[in-house]
PDB file of N, CA and C in Angstrom:
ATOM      1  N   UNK A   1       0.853  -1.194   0.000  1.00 42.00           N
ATOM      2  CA  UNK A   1       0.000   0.000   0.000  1.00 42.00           C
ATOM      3  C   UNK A   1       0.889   1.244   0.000  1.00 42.00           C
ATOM      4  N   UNK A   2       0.658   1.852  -0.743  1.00 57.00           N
ATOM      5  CA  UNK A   2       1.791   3.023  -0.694  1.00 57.00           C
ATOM      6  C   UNK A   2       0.780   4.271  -0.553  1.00 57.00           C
ATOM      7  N   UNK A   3       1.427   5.259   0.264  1.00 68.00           N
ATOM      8  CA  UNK A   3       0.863   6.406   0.914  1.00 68.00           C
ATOM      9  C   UNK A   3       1.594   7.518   0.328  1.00 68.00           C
ATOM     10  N   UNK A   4       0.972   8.742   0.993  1.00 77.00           N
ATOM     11  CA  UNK A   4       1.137  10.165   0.120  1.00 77.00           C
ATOM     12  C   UNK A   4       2.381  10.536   0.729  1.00 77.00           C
ATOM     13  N   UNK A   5       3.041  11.452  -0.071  1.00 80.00           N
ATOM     14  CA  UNK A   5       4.165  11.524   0.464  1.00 80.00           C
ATOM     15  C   UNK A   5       4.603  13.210   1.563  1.00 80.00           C
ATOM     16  N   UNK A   6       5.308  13.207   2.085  1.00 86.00           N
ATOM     17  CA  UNK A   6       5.099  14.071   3.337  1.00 86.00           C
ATOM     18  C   UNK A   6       5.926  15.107   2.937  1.00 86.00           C
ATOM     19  N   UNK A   7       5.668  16.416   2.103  1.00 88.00           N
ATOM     20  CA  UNK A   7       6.367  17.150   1.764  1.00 88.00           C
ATOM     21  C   UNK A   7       6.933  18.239   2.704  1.00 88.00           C
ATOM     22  N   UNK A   8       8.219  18.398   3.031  1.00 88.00           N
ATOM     23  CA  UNK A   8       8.792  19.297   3.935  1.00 88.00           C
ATOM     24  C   UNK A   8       8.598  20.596   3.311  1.00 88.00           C
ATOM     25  N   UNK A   9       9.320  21.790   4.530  1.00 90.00           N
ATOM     26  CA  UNK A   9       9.485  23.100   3.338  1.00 90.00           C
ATOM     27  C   UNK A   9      10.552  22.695   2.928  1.00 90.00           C
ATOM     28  N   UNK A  10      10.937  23.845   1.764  1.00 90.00           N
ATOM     29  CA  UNK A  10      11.698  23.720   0.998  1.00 90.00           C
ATOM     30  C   UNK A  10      11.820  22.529  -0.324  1.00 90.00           C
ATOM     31  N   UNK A  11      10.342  22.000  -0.291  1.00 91.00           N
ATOM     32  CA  UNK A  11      10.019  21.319  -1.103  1.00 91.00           C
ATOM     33  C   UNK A  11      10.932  19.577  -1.557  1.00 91.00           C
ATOM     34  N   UNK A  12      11.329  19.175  -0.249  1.00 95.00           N
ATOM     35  CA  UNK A  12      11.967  18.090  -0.212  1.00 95.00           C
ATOM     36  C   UNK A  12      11.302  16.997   0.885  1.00 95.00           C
ATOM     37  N   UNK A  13      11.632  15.333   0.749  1.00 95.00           N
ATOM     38  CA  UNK A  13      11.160  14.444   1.131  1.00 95.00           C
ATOM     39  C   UNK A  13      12.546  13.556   1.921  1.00 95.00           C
ATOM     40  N   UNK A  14      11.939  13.008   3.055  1.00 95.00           N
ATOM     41  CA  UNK A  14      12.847  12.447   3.693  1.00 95.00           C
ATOM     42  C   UNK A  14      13.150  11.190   3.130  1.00 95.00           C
ATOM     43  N   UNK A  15      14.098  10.390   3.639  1.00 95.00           N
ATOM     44  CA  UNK A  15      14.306   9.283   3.019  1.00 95.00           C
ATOM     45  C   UNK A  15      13.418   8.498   3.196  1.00 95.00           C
ATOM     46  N   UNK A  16      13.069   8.347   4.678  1.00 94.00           N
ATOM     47  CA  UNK A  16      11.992   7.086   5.364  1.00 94.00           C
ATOM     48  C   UNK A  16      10.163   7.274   4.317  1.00 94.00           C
ATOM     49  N   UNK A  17       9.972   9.031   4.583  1.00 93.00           N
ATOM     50  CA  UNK A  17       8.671   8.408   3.494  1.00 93.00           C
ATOM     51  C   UNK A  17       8.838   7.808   2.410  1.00 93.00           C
ATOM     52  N   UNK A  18      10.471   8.332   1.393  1.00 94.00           N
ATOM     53  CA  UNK A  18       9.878   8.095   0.065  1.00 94.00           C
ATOM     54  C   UNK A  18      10.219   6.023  -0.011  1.00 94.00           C
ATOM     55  N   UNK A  19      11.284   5.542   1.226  1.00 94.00           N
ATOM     56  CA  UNK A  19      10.668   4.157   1.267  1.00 94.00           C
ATOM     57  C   UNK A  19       9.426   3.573   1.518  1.00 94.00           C
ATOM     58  N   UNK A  20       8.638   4.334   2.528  1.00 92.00           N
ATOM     59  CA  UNK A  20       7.446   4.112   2.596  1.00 92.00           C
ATOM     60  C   UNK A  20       5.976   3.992   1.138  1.00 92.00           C
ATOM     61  N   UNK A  21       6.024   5.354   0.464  1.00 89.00           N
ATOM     62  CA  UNK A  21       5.470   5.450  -0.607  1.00 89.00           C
ATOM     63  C   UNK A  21       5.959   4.937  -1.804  1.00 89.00           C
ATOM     64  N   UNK A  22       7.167   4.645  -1.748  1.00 89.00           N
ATOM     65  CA  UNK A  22       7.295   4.227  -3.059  1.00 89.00           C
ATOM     66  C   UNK A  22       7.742   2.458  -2.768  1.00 89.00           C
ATOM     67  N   UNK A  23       8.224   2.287  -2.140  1.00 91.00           N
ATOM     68  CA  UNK A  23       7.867   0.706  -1.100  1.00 91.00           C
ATOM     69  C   UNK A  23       9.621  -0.228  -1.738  1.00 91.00           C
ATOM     70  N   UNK A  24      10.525   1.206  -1.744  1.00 93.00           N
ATOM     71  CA  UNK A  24      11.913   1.141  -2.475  1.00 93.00           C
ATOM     72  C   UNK A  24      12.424   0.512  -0.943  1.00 93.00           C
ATOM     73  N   UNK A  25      13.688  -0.120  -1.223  1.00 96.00           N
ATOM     74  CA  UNK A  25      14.745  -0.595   0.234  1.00 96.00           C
ATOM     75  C   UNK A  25      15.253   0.693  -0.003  1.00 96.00           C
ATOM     76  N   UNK A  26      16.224   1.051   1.101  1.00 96.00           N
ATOM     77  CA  UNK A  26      17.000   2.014   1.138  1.00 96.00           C
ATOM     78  C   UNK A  26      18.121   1.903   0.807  1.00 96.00           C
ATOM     79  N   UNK A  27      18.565   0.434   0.283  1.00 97.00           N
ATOM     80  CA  UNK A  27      20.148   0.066  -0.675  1.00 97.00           C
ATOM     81  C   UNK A  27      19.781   0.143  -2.042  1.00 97.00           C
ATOM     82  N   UNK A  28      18.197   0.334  -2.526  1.00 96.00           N
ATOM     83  CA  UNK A  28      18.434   0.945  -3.720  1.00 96.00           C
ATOM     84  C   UNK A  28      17.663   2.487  -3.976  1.00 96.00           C
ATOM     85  N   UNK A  29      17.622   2.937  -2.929  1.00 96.00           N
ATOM     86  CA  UNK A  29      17.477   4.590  -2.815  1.00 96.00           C
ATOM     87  C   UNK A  29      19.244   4.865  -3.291  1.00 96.00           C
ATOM     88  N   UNK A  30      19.925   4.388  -2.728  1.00 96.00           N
ATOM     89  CA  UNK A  30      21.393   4.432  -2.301  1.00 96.00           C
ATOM     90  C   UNK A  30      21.807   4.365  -3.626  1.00 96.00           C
ATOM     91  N   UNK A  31      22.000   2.993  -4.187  1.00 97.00           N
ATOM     92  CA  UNK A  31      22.139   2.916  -5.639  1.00 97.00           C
ATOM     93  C   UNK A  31      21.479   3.882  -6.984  1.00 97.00           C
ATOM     94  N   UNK A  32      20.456   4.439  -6.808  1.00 96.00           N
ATOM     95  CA  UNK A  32      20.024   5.642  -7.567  1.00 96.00           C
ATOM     96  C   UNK A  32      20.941   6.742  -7.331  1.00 96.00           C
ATOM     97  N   UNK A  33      21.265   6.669  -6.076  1.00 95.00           N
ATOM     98  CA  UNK A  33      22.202   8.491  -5.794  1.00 95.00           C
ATOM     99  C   UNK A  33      23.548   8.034  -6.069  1.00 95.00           C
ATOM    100  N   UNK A  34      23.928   6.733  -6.205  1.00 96.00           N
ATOM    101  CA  UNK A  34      25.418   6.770  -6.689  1.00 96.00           C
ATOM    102  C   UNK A  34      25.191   6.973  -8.129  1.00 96.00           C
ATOM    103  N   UNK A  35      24.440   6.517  -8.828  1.00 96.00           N
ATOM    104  CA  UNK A  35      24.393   6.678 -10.324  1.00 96.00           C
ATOM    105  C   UNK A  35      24.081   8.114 -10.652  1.00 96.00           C
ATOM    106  N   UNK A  36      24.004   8.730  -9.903  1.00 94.00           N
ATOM    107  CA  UNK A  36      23.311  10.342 -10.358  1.00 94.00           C
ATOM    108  C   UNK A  36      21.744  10.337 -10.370  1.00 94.00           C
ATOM    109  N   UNK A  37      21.372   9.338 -10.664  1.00 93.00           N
ATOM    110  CA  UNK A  37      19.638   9.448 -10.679  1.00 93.00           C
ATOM    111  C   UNK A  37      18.681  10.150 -10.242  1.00 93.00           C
ATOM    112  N   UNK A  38      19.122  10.109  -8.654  1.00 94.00           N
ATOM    113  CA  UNK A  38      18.829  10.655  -7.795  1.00 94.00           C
ATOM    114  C   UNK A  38      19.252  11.680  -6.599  1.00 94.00           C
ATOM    115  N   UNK A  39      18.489  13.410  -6.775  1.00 96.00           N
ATOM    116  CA  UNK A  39      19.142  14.367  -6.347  1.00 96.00           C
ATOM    117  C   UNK A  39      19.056  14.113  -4.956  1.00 96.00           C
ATOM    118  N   UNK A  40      20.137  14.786  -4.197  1.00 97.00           N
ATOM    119  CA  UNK A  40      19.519  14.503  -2.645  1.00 97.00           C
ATOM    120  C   UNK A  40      20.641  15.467  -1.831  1.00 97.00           C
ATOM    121  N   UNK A  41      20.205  15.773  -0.496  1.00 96.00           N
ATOM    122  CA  UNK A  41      21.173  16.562   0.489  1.00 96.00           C
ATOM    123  C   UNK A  41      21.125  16.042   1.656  1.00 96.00           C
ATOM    124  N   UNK A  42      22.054  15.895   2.399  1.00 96.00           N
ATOM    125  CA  UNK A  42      22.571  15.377   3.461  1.00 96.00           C
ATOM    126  C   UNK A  42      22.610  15.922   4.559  1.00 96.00           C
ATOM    127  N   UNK A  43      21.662  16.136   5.777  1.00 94.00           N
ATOM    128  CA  UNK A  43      21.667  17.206   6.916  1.00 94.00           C
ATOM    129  C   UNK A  43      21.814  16.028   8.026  1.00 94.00           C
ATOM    130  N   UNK A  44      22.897  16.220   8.564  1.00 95.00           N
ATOM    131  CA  UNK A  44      23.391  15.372   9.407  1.00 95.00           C
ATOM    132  C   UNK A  44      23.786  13.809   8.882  1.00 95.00           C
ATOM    133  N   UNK A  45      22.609  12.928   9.616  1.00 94.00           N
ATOM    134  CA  UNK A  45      22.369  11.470   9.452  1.00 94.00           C
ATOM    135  C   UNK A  45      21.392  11.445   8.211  1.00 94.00           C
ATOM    136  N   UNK A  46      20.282  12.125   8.083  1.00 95.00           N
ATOM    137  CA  UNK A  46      19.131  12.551   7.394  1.00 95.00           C
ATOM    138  C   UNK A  46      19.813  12.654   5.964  1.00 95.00           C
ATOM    139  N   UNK A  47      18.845  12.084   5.483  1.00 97.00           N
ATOM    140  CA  UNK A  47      18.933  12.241   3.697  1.00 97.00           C
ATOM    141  C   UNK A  47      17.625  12.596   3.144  1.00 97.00           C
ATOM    142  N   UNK A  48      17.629  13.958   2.242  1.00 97.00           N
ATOM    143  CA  UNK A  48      15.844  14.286   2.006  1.00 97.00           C
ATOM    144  C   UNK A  48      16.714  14.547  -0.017  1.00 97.00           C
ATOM    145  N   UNK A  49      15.287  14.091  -0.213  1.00 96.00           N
ATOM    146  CA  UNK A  49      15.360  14.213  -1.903  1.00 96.00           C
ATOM    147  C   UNK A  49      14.282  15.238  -2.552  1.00 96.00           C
ATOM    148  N   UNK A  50      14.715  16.120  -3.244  1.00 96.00           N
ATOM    149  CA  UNK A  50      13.524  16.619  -4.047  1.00 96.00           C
ATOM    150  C   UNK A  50      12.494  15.610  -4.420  1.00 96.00           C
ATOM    151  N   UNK A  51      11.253  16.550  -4.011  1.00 94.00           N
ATOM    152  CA  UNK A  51       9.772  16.091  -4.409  1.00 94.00           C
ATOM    153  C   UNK A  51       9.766  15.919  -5.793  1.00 94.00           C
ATOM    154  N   UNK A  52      10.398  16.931  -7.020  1.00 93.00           N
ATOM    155  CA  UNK A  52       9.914  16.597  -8.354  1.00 93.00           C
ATOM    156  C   UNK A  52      10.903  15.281  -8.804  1.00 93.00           C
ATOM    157  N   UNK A  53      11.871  14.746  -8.090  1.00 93.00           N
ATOM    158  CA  UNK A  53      12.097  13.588  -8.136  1.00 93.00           C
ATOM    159  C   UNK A  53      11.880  12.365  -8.025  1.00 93.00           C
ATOM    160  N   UNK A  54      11.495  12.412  -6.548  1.00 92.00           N
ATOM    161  CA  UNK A  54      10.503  11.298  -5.949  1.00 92.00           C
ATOM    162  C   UNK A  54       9.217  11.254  -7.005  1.00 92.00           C
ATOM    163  N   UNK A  55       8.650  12.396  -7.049  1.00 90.00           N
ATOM    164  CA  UNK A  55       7.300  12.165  -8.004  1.00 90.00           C
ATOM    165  C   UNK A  55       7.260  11.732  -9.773  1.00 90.00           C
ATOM    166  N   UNK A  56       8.619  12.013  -9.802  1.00 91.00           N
ATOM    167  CA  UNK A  56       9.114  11.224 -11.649  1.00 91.00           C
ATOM    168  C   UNK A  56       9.671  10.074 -11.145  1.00 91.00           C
ATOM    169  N   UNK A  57       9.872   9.587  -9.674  1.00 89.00           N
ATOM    170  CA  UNK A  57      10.328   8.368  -9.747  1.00 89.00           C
ATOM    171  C   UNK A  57       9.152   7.252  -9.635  1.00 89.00           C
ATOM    172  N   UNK A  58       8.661   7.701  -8.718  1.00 87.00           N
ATOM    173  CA  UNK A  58       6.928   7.058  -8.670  1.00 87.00           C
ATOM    174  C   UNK A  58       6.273   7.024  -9.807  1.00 87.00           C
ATOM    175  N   UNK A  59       6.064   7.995 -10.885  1.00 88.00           N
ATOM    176  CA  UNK A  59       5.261   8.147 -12.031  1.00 88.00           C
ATOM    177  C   UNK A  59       6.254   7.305 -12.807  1.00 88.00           C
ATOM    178  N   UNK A  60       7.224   6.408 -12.699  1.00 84.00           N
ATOM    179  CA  UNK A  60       7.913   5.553 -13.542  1.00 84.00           C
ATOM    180  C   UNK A  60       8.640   6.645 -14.538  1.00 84.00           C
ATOM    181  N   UNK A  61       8.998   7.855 -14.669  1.00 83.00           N
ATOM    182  CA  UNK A  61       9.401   8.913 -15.664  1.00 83.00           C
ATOM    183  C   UNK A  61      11.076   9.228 -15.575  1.00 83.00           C
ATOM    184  N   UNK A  62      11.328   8.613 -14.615  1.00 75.00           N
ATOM    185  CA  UNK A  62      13.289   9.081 -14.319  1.00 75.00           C
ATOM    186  C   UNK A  62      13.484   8.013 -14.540  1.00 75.00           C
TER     187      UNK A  62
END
């Protein structure tokens, strides 16, 4: 069942929803950001990805 996704400000998504909604492991969240695939920033431990990413990744479009 995949759920909506929890948009922060600044228009970015944490790691834990977009495993949740998009129902990805987090060793291949991982593997997308080594390939470039996937944009992302690093605040501390925390990893958040742009929303228009997550949402072309879900819509099958990236």
């Amino acid at each position: 069942m995949k759920k909506e996704l929890n948009i922060l400000p600044g228009g970015v998504v944490d790691e834990l929803d977009v495993i949740v909604a998009t129902q990805l492991s987090q060793r291949t969240l991982r593997r997308l950001r080594q390939k470039g695939t996937l944009h992302y920033s690093k605040i501390g431990k925390r990893i958040f990805y742009p929303v228009a990413d997550i949402e072309r990744l879900m819509n099958g479009t990236l």
